[in-house]
XYZ file of C-alpha atoms in Angstrom:
689
model
C -0.203 -0.068 0.270
C 1.624 3.467 -0.975
C 1.747 5.841 2.203
C 0.785 9.220 1.652
C 4.318 11.587 1.982
C 4.064 14.605 4.114
C 4.243 16.553 1.121
C 1.365 15.120 -0.153
C -0.724 15.028 2.738
C -0.209 18.845 2.760
C -1.263 18.739 -0.612
C -4.951 17.400 -0.606
C -5.214 19.606 3.085
C -4.681 22.352 1.038
C -6.870 21.431 -1.960
C -9.863 20.511 0.570
C -9.335 23.982 2.308
C -9.624 25.771 -1.153
C -12.851 23.479 -1.589
C -14.154 24.409 1.544
C -13.800 27.892 1.443
C -15.161 27.737 -2.363
C -17.822 26.101 -1.207
C -18.549 28.597 1.512
C -17.645 31.663 -0.497
C -20.475 30.483 -2.865
C -22.838 29.890 -0.025
C -22.516 32.773 1.537
C -22.635 34.843 -1.826
C -26.335 32.399 -2.997
C -27.508 33.513 0.659
C -26.454 37.188 -0.559
C -28.112 36.565 -3.821
C -30.938 34.797 -1.833
C -31.905 37.598 0.324
C -30.787 40.189 -1.868
C -34.087 38.615 -3.852
C -36.521 39.198 -1.422
C -35.313 41.907 -0.407
C -35.814 43.046 -4.058
C -39.729 41.189 -3.946
C -40.248 43.368 -1.010
C -39.645 46.246 -2.169
C -41.312 45.867 -5.596
C -43.892 44.956 -3.306
C -47.267 43.143 -4.058
C -47.578 42.249 -7.980
C -51.085 43.987 -8.509
C -53.398 40.653 -9.236
C -56.352 42.166 -11.303
C -57.320 39.865 -14.056
C -59.425 40.179 -16.933
C -63.036 39.691 -16.258
C -65.940 39.740 -18.057
C -67.968 43.368 -16.993
C -71.631 42.712 -15.964
C -74.814 44.444 -16.481
C -77.808 44.319 -14.427
C -81.294 45.647 -14.853
C -83.743 47.820 -12.047
C -84.528 44.421 -10.326
C -80.551 43.190 -9.853
C -81.253 40.758 -12.992
C -77.951 40.015 -14.985
C -79.154 41.396 -18.796
C -75.517 41.088 -20.367
C -71.890 41.356 -20.027
C -69.377 42.179 -21.880
C -67.942 39.970 -24.881
C -63.989 39.399 -26.118
C -64.792 35.537 -26.711
C -64.343 34.504 -23.582
C -66.270 34.119 -19.869
C -64.917 35.612 -16.595
C -66.120 36.029 -13.414
C -64.887 36.269 -9.678
C -66.817 34.008 -7.305
C -65.417 34.828 -3.536
C -63.396 31.596 -1.957
C -67.089 31.339 0.682
C -68.746 31.422 -2.943
C -67.015 28.740 -4.251
C -68.108 24.430 -2.971
C -65.570 23.318 -0.552
C -66.050 19.961 -3.081
C -63.881 22.605 -5.598
C -61.120 23.566 -3.495
C -60.191 20.511 -1.736
C -60.243 18.285 -5.388
C -57.827 21.302 -6.801
C -55.768 21.118 -4.124
C -55.759 17.237 -3.915
C -54.359 16.833 -7.584
C -52.895 20.388 -8.011
C -50.535 20.993 -4.651
C -51.778 18.419 -1.398
C -49.159 20.351 0.167
C -50.031 24.206 -0.387
C -50.841 25.070 2.722
C -46.839 23.790 3.802
C -45.012 25.803 1.189
C -43.999 28.999 1.049
C -44.682 28.962 -2.689
C -42.283 25.936 -3.524
C -42.511 21.940 -3.036
C -38.974 21.479 -3.313
C -39.018 17.852 -3.339
C -41.493 17.612 -6.629
C -38.775 20.447 -8.120
C -36.342 17.592 -7.567
C -38.250 14.789 -8.919
C -38.823 17.149 -11.859
C -35.350 18.165 -12.437
C -34.349 14.701 -12.289
C -36.591 13.747 -14.805
C -36.200 16.660 -17.003
C -32.142 15.889 -16.970
C -32.696 11.933 -18.240
C -34.774 13.100 -20.820
C -32.176 16.314 -22.167
C -35.427 18.298 -21.778
C -38.400 20.189 -19.907
C -40.661 17.252 -19.532
C -42.238 16.976 -15.809
C -43.928 19.877 -13.994
C -43.786 20.141 -10.268
C -45.103 23.710 -10.748
C -47.303 24.837 -6.969
C -50.547 26.182 -7.329
C -48.957 30.077 -6.056
C -46.468 28.934 -9.180
C -49.276 28.547 -11.344
C -51.363 31.586 -10.878
C -48.387 33.475 -11.284
C -47.918 32.491 -14.561
C -51.567 32.704 -15.562
C -51.303 36.408 -14.006
C -47.991 37.482 -15.509
C -46.467 35.389 -17.878
C -46.871 33.009 -20.975
C -47.051 29.612 -20.952
C -44.106 28.175 -22.657
C -40.974 25.323 -21.352
C -38.512 27.109 -20.609
C -36.212 28.193 -17.769
C -36.201 31.810 -18.860
C -40.127 31.883 -18.211
C -39.203 29.804 -15.238
C -36.844 31.957 -13.239
C -39.809 34.568 -13.841
C -42.557 32.397 -12.465
C -40.087 31.797 -9.325
C -39.252 36.027 -8.929
C -43.327 36.155 -9.078
C -44.063 33.594 -7.074
C -41.513 34.730 -4.039
C -43.543 38.330 -4.761
C -46.895 36.912 -4.514
C -45.833 34.445 -1.084
C -44.434 37.375 0.551
C -47.517 40.157 0.145
C -50.779 38.006 0.351
C -52.315 35.062 2.006
C -52.974 31.382 1.030
C -56.872 32.107 0.926
C -56.042 34.938 -1.304
C -53.805 33.203 -3.697
C -56.286 30.004 -3.695
C -59.448 32.341 -4.452
C -57.177 34.246 -7.238
C -55.825 30.560 -8.783
C -59.391 29.779 -9.064
C -60.440 32.467 -10.607
C -57.641 32.253 -13.397
C -57.308 28.599 -14.304
C -58.816 27.713 -17.962
C -61.201 25.129 -17.896
C -61.655 25.123 -22.043
C -64.382 26.685 -24.328
C -63.930 29.746 -22.919
C -64.354 29.539 -19.471
C -61.904 31.413 -17.370
C -62.102 30.464 -13.509
C -64.464 28.241 -11.632
C -67.982 29.977 -11.893
C -67.934 30.505 -15.826
C -66.374 27.042 -15.608
C -69.303 25.941 -13.042
C -72.590 27.970 -14.935
C -70.719 26.425 -18.797
C -70.182 22.675 -18.424
C -73.269 22.553 -15.432
C -75.537 25.936 -15.563
C -74.812 26.573 -11.648
C -72.888 28.438 -9.840
C -69.858 27.487 -7.952
C -71.103 27.228 -4.868
C -73.529 24.666 -5.885
C -71.420 22.117 -7.414
C -71.582 18.264 -5.656
C -68.734 16.176 -5.184
C -69.273 14.911 -8.554
C -69.150 17.711 -10.343
C -66.283 19.482 -8.503
C -64.135 15.974 -8.863
C -64.668 16.452 -12.792
C -64.578 20.385 -13.259
C -61.004 20.025 -11.350
C -59.505 17.677 -13.714
C -60.263 20.011 -17.157
C -57.446 22.388 -16.725
C -54.631 19.596 -16.359
C -55.821 19.734 -20.918
C -59.294 20.968 -21.518
C -59.163 19.380 -25.238
C -58.463 16.026 -23.220
C -59.850 16.065 -20.349
C -63.165 17.662 -20.399
C -66.482 15.809 -20.710
C -67.321 17.431 -24.037
C -64.725 15.840 -25.860
C -64.543 12.961 -24.452
C -66.312 11.713 -21.374
C -64.480 8.351 -20.863
C -61.446 10.111 -20.596
C -63.146 12.775 -17.918
C -64.275 10.126 -15.578
C -60.803 8.432 -15.294
C -59.633 12.020 -14.514
C -62.170 12.069 -11.876
C -61.212 9.095 -10.106
C -57.369 9.687 -10.465
C -58.869 12.554 -8.370
C -61.550 11.159 -6.392
C -58.973 8.614 -5.446
C -56.601 11.655 -4.084
C -59.157 13.481 -2.046
C -59.060 10.053 -0.202
C -55.968 9.580 -0.032
C -55.103 13.034 1.041
C -57.989 13.317 4.003
C -60.129 15.040 2.232
C -62.764 12.765 1.854
C -63.750 8.986 2.961
C -63.632 5.987 0.403
C -67.691 5.205 0.099
C -68.198 8.995 -0.493
C -66.060 9.037 -3.365
C -67.113 5.367 -5.117
C -71.023 7.483 -5.185
C -69.487 10.142 -6.822
C -67.313 8.187 -9.468
C -71.743 6.397 -9.881
C -73.011 9.559 -10.108
C -74.547 10.322 -13.103
C -73.467 14.204 -14.470
C -75.511 16.492 -16.885
C -73.511 18.801 -18.689
C -75.005 21.837 -20.331
C -72.188 22.514 -22.042
C -73.505 26.580 -23.144
C -72.752 29.807 -21.388
C -75.770 31.207 -19.657
C -75.129 34.725 -20.622
C -75.184 33.398 -24.167
C -78.834 33.139 -23.440
C -78.832 36.843 -22.626
C -80.086 38.855 -25.285
C -81.988 42.120 -23.629
C -82.091 45.328 -25.130
C -78.924 45.267 -27.496
C -79.081 48.981 -27.669
C -79.778 50.344 -24.387
C -76.819 48.315 -23.742
C -74.386 49.823 -26.301
C -75.861 53.388 -24.932
C -74.377 52.080 -21.068
C -71.003 50.937 -22.491
C -71.309 54.290 -24.227
C -71.961 56.290 -21.047
C -69.571 54.659 -19.470
C -66.792 55.782 -22.308
C -68.173 59.554 -21.898
C -69.710 60.111 -18.731
C -67.167 58.445 -16.412
C -64.572 58.483 -18.496
C -63.394 54.728 -18.268
C -61.219 53.047 -21.078
C -62.097 50.473 -23.572
C -60.520 47.598 -21.458
C -61.549 48.315 -18.380
C -65.515 48.002 -19.962
C -64.215 45.222 -21.219
C -62.598 43.449 -18.776
C -62.493 45.196 -15.909
C -65.177 42.522 -14.442
C -67.112 46.180 -13.787
C -70.777 45.313 -11.868
C -72.447 48.139 -13.695
C -76.436 48.480 -12.706
C -78.524 49.885 -14.862
C -81.819 51.499 -14.982
C -83.710 49.392 -17.583
C -86.997 47.863 -16.719
C -87.596 44.366 -18.143
C -91.129 44.507 -18.246
C -91.281 47.530 -20.164
C -88.511 46.695 -21.807
C -90.043 43.080 -23.413
C -93.577 45.376 -24.169
C -91.829 48.034 -26.398
C -89.986 45.581 -27.919
C -93.398 43.821 -28.713
C -95.174 46.965 -29.649
C -92.566 47.485 -32.226
C -92.882 43.999 -33.603
C -96.637 44.051 -33.338
C -97.391 47.216 -34.943
C -94.554 47.501 -38.273
C -95.608 45.166 -41.084
C -92.510 42.621 -41.638
C -92.041 43.978 -45.081
C -91.823 47.506 -44.570
C -88.055 49.353 -44.259
C -89.494 52.186 -41.957
C -86.950 51.973 -38.631
C -88.088 53.385 -34.979
C -86.733 54.544 -31.734
C -88.383 54.801 -28.339
C -87.338 55.819 -24.883
C -89.460 55.245 -22.146
C -87.946 57.776 -18.944
C -89.042 58.031 -15.046
C -89.956 61.561 -15.781
C -89.065 61.591 -11.317
C -85.569 60.845 -12.152
C -84.540 60.581 -15.826
C -84.132 56.875 -15.561
C -84.654 55.086 -18.760
C -86.674 52.152 -18.441
C -86.780 50.831 -21.940
C -85.296 51.807 -25.104
C -85.796 50.265 -28.919
C -82.622 52.065 -31.254
C -84.017 49.917 -34.630
C -85.869 46.739 -35.910
C -83.036 44.368 -35.840
C -79.409 44.884 -33.778
C -78.359 42.368 -35.720
C -78.970 43.795 -38.623
C -78.366 47.245 -38.067
C -76.626 48.213 -34.198
C -76.845 52.277 -35.114
C -78.794 53.479 -32.478
C -81.969 55.594 -33.716
C -82.768 56.250 -29.717
C -79.954 58.298 -29.465
C -77.759 58.711 -32.119
C -80.314 59.541 -34.971
C -81.361 63.847 -35.431
C -84.894 63.667 -37.146
C -87.370 67.016 -37.295
C -89.713 66.247 -34.603
C -92.432 68.373 -36.368
C -95.195 69.135 -33.679
C -93.931 67.930 -31.110
C -91.634 70.984 -30.854
C -95.180 72.879 -29.680
C -95.523 72.746 -26.267
C -91.547 73.977 -25.764
C -93.105 76.692 -27.995
C -95.985 77.342 -25.964
C -94.632 77.089 -22.501
C -92.984 80.000 -23.550
C -95.806 81.533 -24.760
C -97.171 80.777 -21.193
C -93.892 82.878 -19.851
C -94.754 86.001 -21.992
C -98.634 85.930 -21.026
C -100.241 83.700 -23.066
C -103.200 81.363 -21.704
C -104.700 78.520 -22.563
C -107.657 80.712 -23.864
C -105.765 82.724 -26.344
C -106.957 83.437 -29.166
C -105.278 84.126 -32.990
C -106.946 83.597 -36.654
C -106.007 80.311 -38.271
C -106.571 80.800 -41.743
C -104.133 80.184 -44.893
C -101.337 82.362 -44.082
C -98.215 83.947 -46.592
C -96.290 85.513 -44.331
C -94.018 88.245 -45.649
C -90.828 89.645 -44.632
C -88.734 92.941 -44.306
C -85.453 91.711 -43.812
C -84.933 90.602 -47.453
C -86.136 86.933 -46.109
C -88.912 85.157 -48.540
C -92.098 84.348 -47.780
C -93.010 81.845 -45.676
C -96.705 79.636 -46.231
C -97.246 76.954 -44.091
C -100.022 74.857 -44.365
C -102.639 73.021 -41.961
C -103.014 68.926 -42.131
C -105.477 68.366 -45.156
C -105.013 72.357 -45.712
C -107.752 72.631 -43.032
C -108.333 75.633 -41.026
C -110.402 77.336 -38.664
C -111.312 80.413 -41.038
C -111.366 82.316 -37.609
C -110.431 82.623 -33.668
C -109.446 79.258 -31.743
C -107.956 79.214 -28.744
C -103.923 78.279 -27.786
C -105.537 75.268 -26.287
C -107.504 74.029 -29.209
C -104.771 75.236 -31.555
C -101.872 73.202 -29.127
C -105.228 70.520 -29.580
C -105.517 70.280 -33.366
C -102.104 71.032 -33.898
C -102.704 74.636 -36.164
C -99.769 75.139 -37.762
C -100.587 78.685 -38.183
C -101.291 79.216 -34.678
C -97.696 77.941 -33.967
C -96.124 79.522 -36.575
C -97.395 83.374 -35.635
C -96.613 82.881 -31.558
C -93.360 82.304 -32.608
C -92.956 85.456 -34.422
C -94.777 87.004 -32.126
C -92.690 85.614 -29.154
C -89.169 86.075 -31.607
C -87.531 83.308 -33.906
C -84.495 83.327 -31.009
C -87.030 82.595 -28.113
C -87.930 78.831 -28.744
C -84.201 77.696 -29.501
C -83.407 79.322 -25.952
C -86.649 77.255 -24.140
C -84.813 74.145 -26.117
C -82.193 74.923 -24.629
C -83.608 74.962 -20.944
C -85.352 72.261 -21.882
C -82.250 69.911 -22.357
C -82.402 69.898 -26.436
C -78.349 69.939 -27.425
C -79.221 69.789 -31.589
C -78.500 73.321 -33.136
C -81.519 74.670 -34.145
C -82.220 77.442 -37.292
C -83.422 80.685 -36.518
C -86.484 80.209 -39.536
C -90.447 80.559 -39.312
C -90.664 76.912 -40.082
C -88.872 76.798 -36.501
C -91.859 76.207 -34.762
C -93.278 73.440 -36.500
C -90.058 71.017 -35.429
C -87.926 71.785 -38.630
C -84.584 71.633 -36.961
C -83.596 68.282 -35.601
C -83.358 66.669 -32.692
C -83.324 62.721 -30.549
C -85.723 60.537 -29.569
C -83.859 60.281 -25.998
C -83.443 64.548 -25.828
C -87.363 64.938 -26.711
C -88.246 62.338 -23.925
C -86.698 64.039 -21.355
C -87.440 67.278 -22.584
C -91.176 65.832 -21.843
C -90.509 64.524 -18.331
C -89.859 68.423 -17.195
C -93.216 68.952 -17.597
C -94.226 65.528 -16.315
C -92.655 66.621 -13.312
C -93.464 69.433 -12.682
C -90.337 71.208 -13.916
C -87.961 69.779 -12.113
C -84.503 69.227 -14.523
C -83.325 66.099 -14.905
C -81.507 64.191 -17.143
C -81.516 60.730 -19.517
C -79.795 58.062 -16.888
C -78.639 54.757 -18.039
C -76.355 53.701 -14.931
C -77.545 53.880 -11.217
C -73.976 52.348 -9.768
C -70.578 50.528 -11.078
C -68.733 48.607 -9.045
C -64.835 47.229 -10.066
C -63.683 43.758 -9.575
C -63.509 44.379 -5.870
C -66.847 45.775 -5.120
C -65.805 48.813 -4.372
C -68.657 51.201 -6.013
C -66.379 53.736 -8.038
C -69.685 55.810 -8.702
C -73.213 56.036 -7.823
C -75.926 58.446 -9.168
C -76.990 61.595 -7.587
C -80.602 63.054 -8.270
C -80.934 66.388 -8.855
C -83.391 68.672 -7.483
C -82.840 72.208 -9.528
C -86.127 73.269 -11.115
C -86.065 74.722 -14.407
C -89.809 75.628 -15.246
C -92.598 77.519 -13.380
C -94.347 74.142 -11.423
C -97.663 76.597 -11.975
C -96.611 76.706 -15.787
C -95.692 73.481 -16.165
C -99.031 72.198 -15.013
C -100.753 74.023 -17.555
C -99.113 73.071 -20.123
C -99.523 69.219 -18.994
C -103.576 70.149 -18.685
C -103.290 70.795 -22.370
C -101.770 68.656 -23.495
C -104.545 65.952 -22.388
C -106.276 67.926 -24.764
C -104.800 65.679 -27.885
C -106.812 62.445 -26.210
C -110.171 64.682 -25.487
C -112.498 64.549 -28.397
C -114.778 67.809 -26.556
C -111.887 70.021 -28.435
C -113.293 68.594 -31.551
C -112.896 71.686 -33.801
C -112.942 71.836 -37.336
C -110.466 69.322 -36.982
C -109.903 66.254 -35.259
C -108.042 66.144 -32.021
C -104.447 64.432 -33.206
C -104.949 61.442 -30.886
C -108.207 60.433 -31.255
C -106.959 57.718 -33.510
C -105.425 55.940 -30.127
C -108.103 57.441 -27.721
C -109.624 53.877 -27.057
C -107.026 51.759 -26.732
C -106.051 54.113 -23.207
C -107.404 53.600 -19.485
C -105.689 56.348 -17.803
C -104.470 59.937 -17.697
C -102.566 60.851 -20.432
C -100.238 64.205 -21.992
C -98.850 64.184 -25.460
C -98.168 65.249 -28.624
C -98.057 64.197 -31.621
C -95.755 65.289 -34.450
C -95.198 64.596 -38.906
C -93.386 65.712 -41.310
C -93.030 64.116 -44.635
C -89.821 61.932 -43.727
C -90.981 61.512 -39.942
C -93.469 60.173 -37.707
C -93.690 61.107 -33.826
C -95.919 60.418 -30.579
C -94.351 61.524 -27.254
C -97.131 61.416 -24.173
C -96.234 61.048 -20.377
C -98.762 59.602 -17.393
C -97.026 61.337 -14.020
C -95.257 58.014 -13.963
C -93.905 57.130 -17.121
C -93.066 59.521 -20.220
C -92.158 57.438 -23.483
C -90.992 59.018 -26.863
C -91.930 57.325 -30.125
C -90.408 57.863 -34.211
C -90.788 56.106 -36.796
C -89.552 56.716 -40.722
C -87.100 55.583 -43.172
C -83.413 56.091 -42.551
C -82.212 57.701 -45.728
C -85.166 59.489 -45.166
C -87.128 59.020 -47.840
C -90.934 60.297 -47.348
C -94.141 58.459 -45.069
C -96.466 57.995 -47.898
C -98.697 54.927 -46.713
C -101.369 55.542 -44.232
C -100.529 52.745 -41.982
C -96.662 53.559 -41.685
C -97.834 57.193 -40.623
C -99.703 55.695 -37.388
C -97.023 53.238 -36.052
C -95.944 55.661 -33.521
C -99.192 56.556 -32.282
C -100.362 52.986 -31.907
C -96.368 51.629 -30.580
C -96.949 54.624 -28.332
C -100.276 54.297 -27.111
C -99.801 50.735 -26.581
C -97.137 50.003 -25.507
C -97.936 52.659 -22.381
C -101.002 50.917 -21.523
C -98.653 47.267 -21.083
C -95.771 49.536 -19.448
C -98.006 50.681 -16.833
C -100.430 47.293 -16.405
C -100.810 46.367 -12.462
C -99.347 50.213 -11.427
C -101.954 52.466 -9.493
C -104.366 55.546 -11.727
C -102.721 58.631 -11.096
C -104.352 61.832 -11.820
C -101.815 64.817 -12.419
C -100.975 66.042 -9.337
C -101.795 69.840 -9.215
C -99.292 73.054 -7.532
C -100.728 73.555 -4.154
C -100.920 77.167 -5.062
C -99.906 78.963 -8.858
C -103.274 77.612 -10.806
C -106.593 77.643 -10.993
C -109.318 76.014 -12.672
C -112.071 77.312 -14.010
C -115.191 75.979 -16.704
C -114.549 77.437 -19.832
C -116.197 77.209 -23.633
C -113.069 75.382 -25.484
C -114.468 77.224 -28.968
C -113.259 80.495 -27.567
C -111.833 79.959 -24.097
C -114.372 82.523 -22.124
C -115.720 81.506 -19.222
C -119.107 78.532 -19.536
C -122.291 79.246 -18.887
C -124.926 76.345 -18.294
C -126.037 76.671 -21.679
C -122.918 76.017 -23.121
C -122.892 73.056 -25.461
C -119.205 71.814 -23.746
C -117.849 72.930 -20.439
C -114.019 71.818 -19.946
C -112.253 72.382 -16.757
C -109.462 74.340 -17.827
C -106.058 75.423 -15.426
C -105.127 78.574 -15.621
C -102.252 80.543 -14.471
C -103.402 81.769 -11.263
C -104.019 85.410 -12.243
C -104.436 84.929 -16.073
C -108.055 82.927 -16.441
C -110.835 84.311 -18.217
C -112.881 86.660 -16.544
C -115.575 87.198 -19.147
C -118.361 85.336 -19.450
C -119.462 83.441 -23.017
C -122.701 84.679 -24.170
C -122.562 82.440 -27.523
C -124.936 79.830 -26.448
C -127.420 82.258 -23.708
C -130.574 82.007 -24.084
C -131.886 86.003 -25.494
C -128.343 86.835 -24.551
C -128.514 87.187 -21.120
C -126.533 85.935 -18.185
C -128.519 83.207 -16.385
C -128.640 83.750 -12.485
C -126.273 81.594 -11.035
C -123.881 81.474 -13.606
C -121.351 82.993 -12.085
C -122.158 80.307 -8.917
C -121.514 77.203 -10.978
C -117.972 78.454 -12.337
C -117.185 78.000 -8.699
C -118.320 75.160 -7.049
C -116.229 72.006 -6.254
C -115.427 69.676 -9.250
C -115.863 66.175 -9.082
C -112.515 63.183 -8.793
C -113.518 62.211 -11.795
C -113.370 65.313 -13.413
C -109.923 65.825 -12.330
C -108.569 62.400 -13.275
C -110.406 62.132 -17.318
C -111.886 65.965 -17.624
C -113.249 65.320 -20.643
C -115.838 62.540 -19.257
């Protein structure tokens, strides 16, 4: 045996000492590096855990009506809202030591590294739930060492800054289960048609097996593979003491019903309204497109599903299938401006252009109530008279002559009252009033009513020749209905972010922009279009739908060569309906000219069905009601064939009695007393009865 010399021994000792020193230096460097990584991770702080999630839209009763659609279904479920069986199955099969390690399972890593070295490639995974969560949040799914290093760093940051509960919740909400379903809630709805909290052990164990390979283990791809994977998971749950063996056997044998459809694919409620909501999120709340589409927002809207269904139903009922006529409809609660129903066209799939909020069309005579409100401000009353006759207006400033016409060229050829002119939509009265007030007056009044469209300073403006939007007209009439309070069209009441934090909540205004007394006088005059007793030289414009309505309404129709309108309201609801051709083609068929009125009347009845019949509330002060002869606006006597109870701004009521129908033209005794007797309640609700 060779005996080591002293020199050899010293060399060996020197070598071992060097190895030890180098090893110690290496270990110190590794420790320093590790501590540096930890320090750097701490300095960087918690990585953001916000993940793409579908934005959800809800109706006024909290029902889901739609969601953002990027081809992916992503919802966030709190851990308490996920079945414990899903949690147990996932941990058991993916990371059984999840609660014991700090992001890395070193035994699994060592085994995976050995397998990779033997195969000279990345063949086996050992990722923990935290590592997979880091990858889902921040990285691609390629199998490279660079990605793994980045994954490890993010894993450290996540484990340092978040609890196991937060990590597990995030992981379960970001795993991909195939078929566009990201997260356990979307997957539960897709595969089993139920929420994640309601999954059985059999369903949970099958669902937990899908992420390993959605194209292989999905029950829709292969039920055989899905059942085999389920059996493995159930066995692991028994091994890890989550369930008993008998429970596993029972779950494996339980028949399952696979739905294979996203619940919200069936939700196609009010597509035009939902588009308008998205525009409001962007333009009014100033949210960016990505946040709206993938921010996981919960958007609570004003839509009433019953009224929306009624609106769509009436449009389809009255507009002929072969007609190219389009329809725009907006229904609002006049108290707060909440939009309850919206129709932007007859078929969203064919044309997503929203005629309720985007189209600018001539309002015709529906502009007249705004003109006559301005007239009330200048001292006009429902009994103010002007001559209705064929008239050509001449101007001294070089403007061309203007000759407006009444419908069917019918004129009273005599004096008519403002109330009567409104009921029969006399154009001569309107133009005379417009010119008397000054052409700028209607433009300024329209702004007061919230109309933003530019209006031309011309005589024909009184007949609605400058374009407006349907939603703006509905809003304008809301001011009459609510007694003059300012409202704005509102689609959204509240918005929450993905964490449930409220980022927007609607605050209602109480500012008065109209005089309540004058607003009520206008409302009472607008009931006249449904009062056949105001019939004079022409029918009241609401005569064709009188038999369709059963409660007090106020309103005004309007028409131009290319546009047909009906706007009206009860104390609870205001609705504006427009019908016409997109390209401005003249409306020639008689039936097409009736669409707007028929849709409006039948929608209002359906929308308010079951709600109490309410009369328009008389202001406590500022108005006075008296009986008048509607033909001349004078105080009616007992001999007048028609006596209509009419409200005036206090102090402007007529004082002269009608003498046209008195016997021998002498005042009948007691007539003045009769004028002030108490009006029965039913006369106030339906003054034409």
